[in-house]
Amino acid sequence: MKGFIAAAGLSTRLGDLCEKQNKVLLDLGGETILGNLLNQFEKVGIDETHIAVGHHAVKVKQFCDKRANIILNPFYEQVGILSSIWLARPMLEGHPFVFSVGDHYSTLSRFQTFLADQPEADILID
């Protein structure tokens, strides 16, 4: 199964907290939001993750290192999340995948329950 994370947004809802970094890189008790999500994906066996980046793209890409394939979304300011999904289509088409926004925080047990609820689904959105 593949994973797709939309993490290109401007992070405007968090105001000053995100002037210097994308909200997905905010620290929550020793782990970033994106790090938590990548950990959950890896622990449940998602073996290929794609992340759409835009706002602070270089920092997000550096954080991900080799843990995910990066998709640069040059349209994130004008079109938003739909443009990230559109750009990811070639990498996901024909494969079951899990979709999450980059600022989604979850516990492993909740994420496992979510995946177990629809084991035959082609697309899971949390």
mmCIF file of C-alpha atoms in Angstrom:
data_model
loop_
_atom_site.group_PDB
_atom_site.id
_atom_site.type_symbol
_atom_site.label_atom_id
_atom_site.label_comp_id
_atom_site.label_asym_id
_atom_site.label_seq_id
_atom_site.Cartn_x
_atom_site.Cartn_y
_atom_site.Cartn_z
ATOM 1 C CA MET A 1 0.000 0.000 0.000
ATOM 2 C CA LYS A 2 1.127 3.537 -0.753
ATOM 3 C CA GLY A 3 0.722 6.685 1.271
ATOM 4 C CA PHE A 4 0.102 10.272 0.214
ATOM 5 C CA ILE A 5 0.450 13.308 2.460
ATOM 6 C CA ALA A 6 -0.622 16.801 1.387
ATOM 7 C CA ALA A 7 1.797 19.167 3.150
ATOM 8 C CA ALA A 8 2.045 22.120 0.779
ATOM 9 C CA GLY A 9 -0.214 24.605 2.573
ATOM 10 C CA LEU A 10 0.659 28.078 3.806
ATOM 11 C CA SER A 11 -0.003 27.264 7.481
ATOM 12 C CA THR A 12 -1.916 30.531 7.881
ATOM 13 C CA ARG A 13 -4.346 29.286 10.541
ATOM 14 C CA LEU A 14 -1.497 28.990 13.036
ATOM 15 C CA GLY A 15 -0.291 32.566 12.524
ATOM 16 C CA ASP A 16 3.074 33.445 14.068
ATOM 17 C CA LEU A 17 3.908 29.831 14.894
ATOM 18 C CA CYS A 18 4.480 29.110 11.205
ATOM 19 C CA GLU A 19 6.333 32.170 9.969
ATOM 20 C CA LYS A 20 9.660 30.313 9.969
ATOM 21 C CA GLN A 21 8.494 26.795 9.183
ATOM 22 C CA ASN A 22 5.642 24.779 7.768
ATOM 23 C CA LYS A 23 3.163 23.606 10.402
ATOM 24 C CA VAL A 24 3.983 19.973 9.611
ATOM 25 C CA LEU A 25 7.420 20.634 11.159
ATOM 26 C CA LEU A 26 6.071 21.936 14.474
ATOM 27 C CA ASP A 27 7.330 19.976 17.475
ATOM 28 C CA LEU A 28 4.718 18.167 19.534
ATOM 29 C CA GLY A 29 6.474 16.752 22.563
ATOM 30 C CA GLY A 30 9.724 15.793 20.852
ATOM 31 C CA GLU A 31 8.336 14.769 17.450
ATOM 32 C CA THR A 32 7.119 16.819 14.520
ATOM 33 C CA ILE A 33 3.596 16.389 13.212
ATOM 34 C CA LEU A 34 4.968 15.074 9.914
ATOM 35 C CA GLY A 35 7.441 12.801 11.700
ATOM 36 C CA ASN A 36 4.591 11.269 13.671
ATOM 37 C CA LEU A 37 2.625 10.649 10.496
ATOM 38 C CA LEU A 38 5.601 9.110 8.682
ATOM 39 C CA ASN A 39 6.244 6.867 11.701
ATOM 40 C CA GLN A 40 2.627 5.684 11.655
ATOM 41 C CA PHE A 41 2.792 4.970 7.928
ATOM 42 C CA GLU A 42 6.003 2.956 8.356
ATOM 43 C CA LYS A 43 4.711 0.991 11.367
ATOM 44 C CA VAL A 44 1.591 -0.199 9.517
ATOM 45 C CA GLY A 45 3.581 -1.286 6.466
ATOM 46 C CA ILE A 46 3.052 1.559 4.024
ATOM 47 C CA ASP A 47 6.168 1.057 1.967
ATOM 48 C CA GLU A 48 6.031 4.040 -0.386
ATOM 49 C CA THR A 49 5.007 7.508 0.739
ATOM 50 C CA HIS A 50 4.616 10.595 -1.429
ATOM 51 C CA ILE A 51 4.418 14.079 0.064
ATOM 52 C CA ALA A 52 3.225 17.164 -1.800
ATOM 53 C CA VAL A 53 5.186 20.214 -0.638
ATOM 54 C CA GLY A 54 4.973 23.929 -1.354
ATOM 55 C CA HIS A 55 5.256 26.270 1.640
ATOM 56 C CA HIS A 56 8.813 25.918 3.009
ATOM 57 C CA ALA A 57 9.345 23.069 0.540
ATOM 58 C CA VAL A 58 13.115 22.859 1.060
ATOM 59 C CA LYS A 59 12.783 22.459 4.849
ATOM 60 C CA VAL A 60 10.095 19.789 4.501
ATOM 61 C CA LYS A 61 12.154 17.948 1.891
ATOM 62 C CA GLN A 62 15.252 18.050 4.108
ATOM 63 C CA PHE A 63 13.240 16.737 7.037
ATOM 64 C CA CYS A 64 11.885 13.814 5.010
ATOM 65 C CA ASP A 65 15.314 12.896 3.646
ATOM 66 C CA LYS A 66 14.816 9.434 2.111
ATOM 67 C CA ARG A 67 11.649 8.528 4.010
ATOM 68 C CA ALA A 68 9.320 9.849 1.289
ATOM 69 C CA ASN A 69 9.155 10.894 -2.351
ATOM 70 C CA ILE A 70 8.656 14.635 -2.637
ATOM 71 C CA ILE A 71 6.242 16.202 -5.119
ATOM 72 C CA LEU A 72 6.702 19.956 -5.552
ATOM 73 C CA ASN A 73 3.362 21.744 -5.892
ATOM 74 C CA PRO A 74 4.004 25.147 -7.502
ATOM 75 C CA PHE A 75 0.267 25.913 -7.439
ATOM 76 C CA TYR A 76 -0.318 25.544 -3.674
ATOM 77 C CA GLU A 77 -0.952 29.258 -3.077
ATOM 78 C CA GLN A 78 -3.569 29.602 -5.799
ATOM 79 C CA VAL A 79 -5.385 26.270 -5.875
ATOM 80 C CA GLY A 80 -4.738 24.596 -2.530
ATOM 81 C CA ILE A 81 -5.000 20.926 -1.645
ATOM 82 C CA LEU A 82 -6.730 19.887 -4.864
ATOM 83 C CA SER A 83 -3.625 20.760 -6.868
ATOM 84 C CA SER A 84 -1.529 18.535 -4.568
ATOM 85 C CA ILE A 85 -3.888 15.620 -5.142
ATOM 86 C CA TRP A 86 -3.844 16.236 -8.900
ATOM 87 C CA LEU A 87 -0.024 16.238 -9.010
ATOM 88 C CA ALA A 88 0.151 12.954 -7.055
ATOM 89 C CA ARG A 89 -2.166 11.089 -9.415
ATOM 90 C CA PRO A 90 0.564 9.515 -11.611
ATOM 91 C CA MET A 91 2.304 8.043 -8.547
ATOM 92 C CA LEU A 92 -0.893 6.641 -7.009
ATOM 93 C CA GLU A 93 -3.038 5.630 -9.949
ATOM 94 C CA GLY A 94 -3.892 1.937 -9.939
ATOM 95 C CA HIS A 95 -2.619 1.379 -6.373
ATOM 96 C CA PRO A 96 -4.463 1.306 -3.064
ATOM 97 C CA PHE A 97 -3.310 4.207 -0.906
ATOM 98 C CA VAL A 98 -3.873 6.098 2.320
ATOM 99 C CA PHE A 99 -4.333 9.862 2.076
ATOM 100 C CA SER A 100 -3.734 12.277 4.922
ATOM 101 C CA VAL A 101 -3.192 15.971 5.310
ATOM 102 C CA GLY A 102 0.214 16.810 6.738
ATOM 103 C CA ASP A 103 -1.052 18.324 9.958
ATOM 104 C CA HIS A 104 -3.001 15.246 11.029
ATOM 105 C CA TYR A 105 -1.807 13.759 14.315
ATOM 106 C CA SER A 106 -2.721 10.206 15.269
ATOM 107 C CA THR A 107 -1.796 7.456 17.672
ATOM 108 C CA LEU A 108 -0.644 4.135 16.270
ATOM 109 C CA SER A 109 -3.575 2.194 17.745
ATOM 110 C CA ARG A 110 -6.127 4.594 16.245
ATOM 111 C CA PHE A 111 -4.398 4.481 12.863
ATOM 112 C CA GLN A 112 -4.308 0.659 12.918
ATOM 113 C CA THR A 113 -8.019 0.536 13.786
ATOM 114 C CA PHE A 114 -8.760 2.932 10.930
ATOM 115 C CA LEU A 115 -6.874 0.741 8.436
ATOM 116 C CA ALA A 116 -8.463 -2.475 9.714
ATOM 117 C CA ASP A 117 -11.961 -1.033 9.302
ATOM 118 C CA GLN A 118 -11.789 -1.031 5.498
ATOM 119 C CA PRO A 119 -9.148 -3.634 4.517
ATOM 120 C CA GLU A 120 -10.289 -3.910 0.896
ATOM 121 C CA ALA A 121 -10.663 -0.177 0.170
ATOM 122 C CA ASP A 122 -8.679 1.279 -2.699
ATOM 123 C CA ILE A 123 -8.438 4.709 -1.063
ATOM 124 C CA LEU A 124 -8.516 5.495 2.639
ATOM 125 C CA ILE A 125 -8.777 9.094 3.805
ATOM 126 C CA ASP A 126 -8.140 9.899 7.431
#
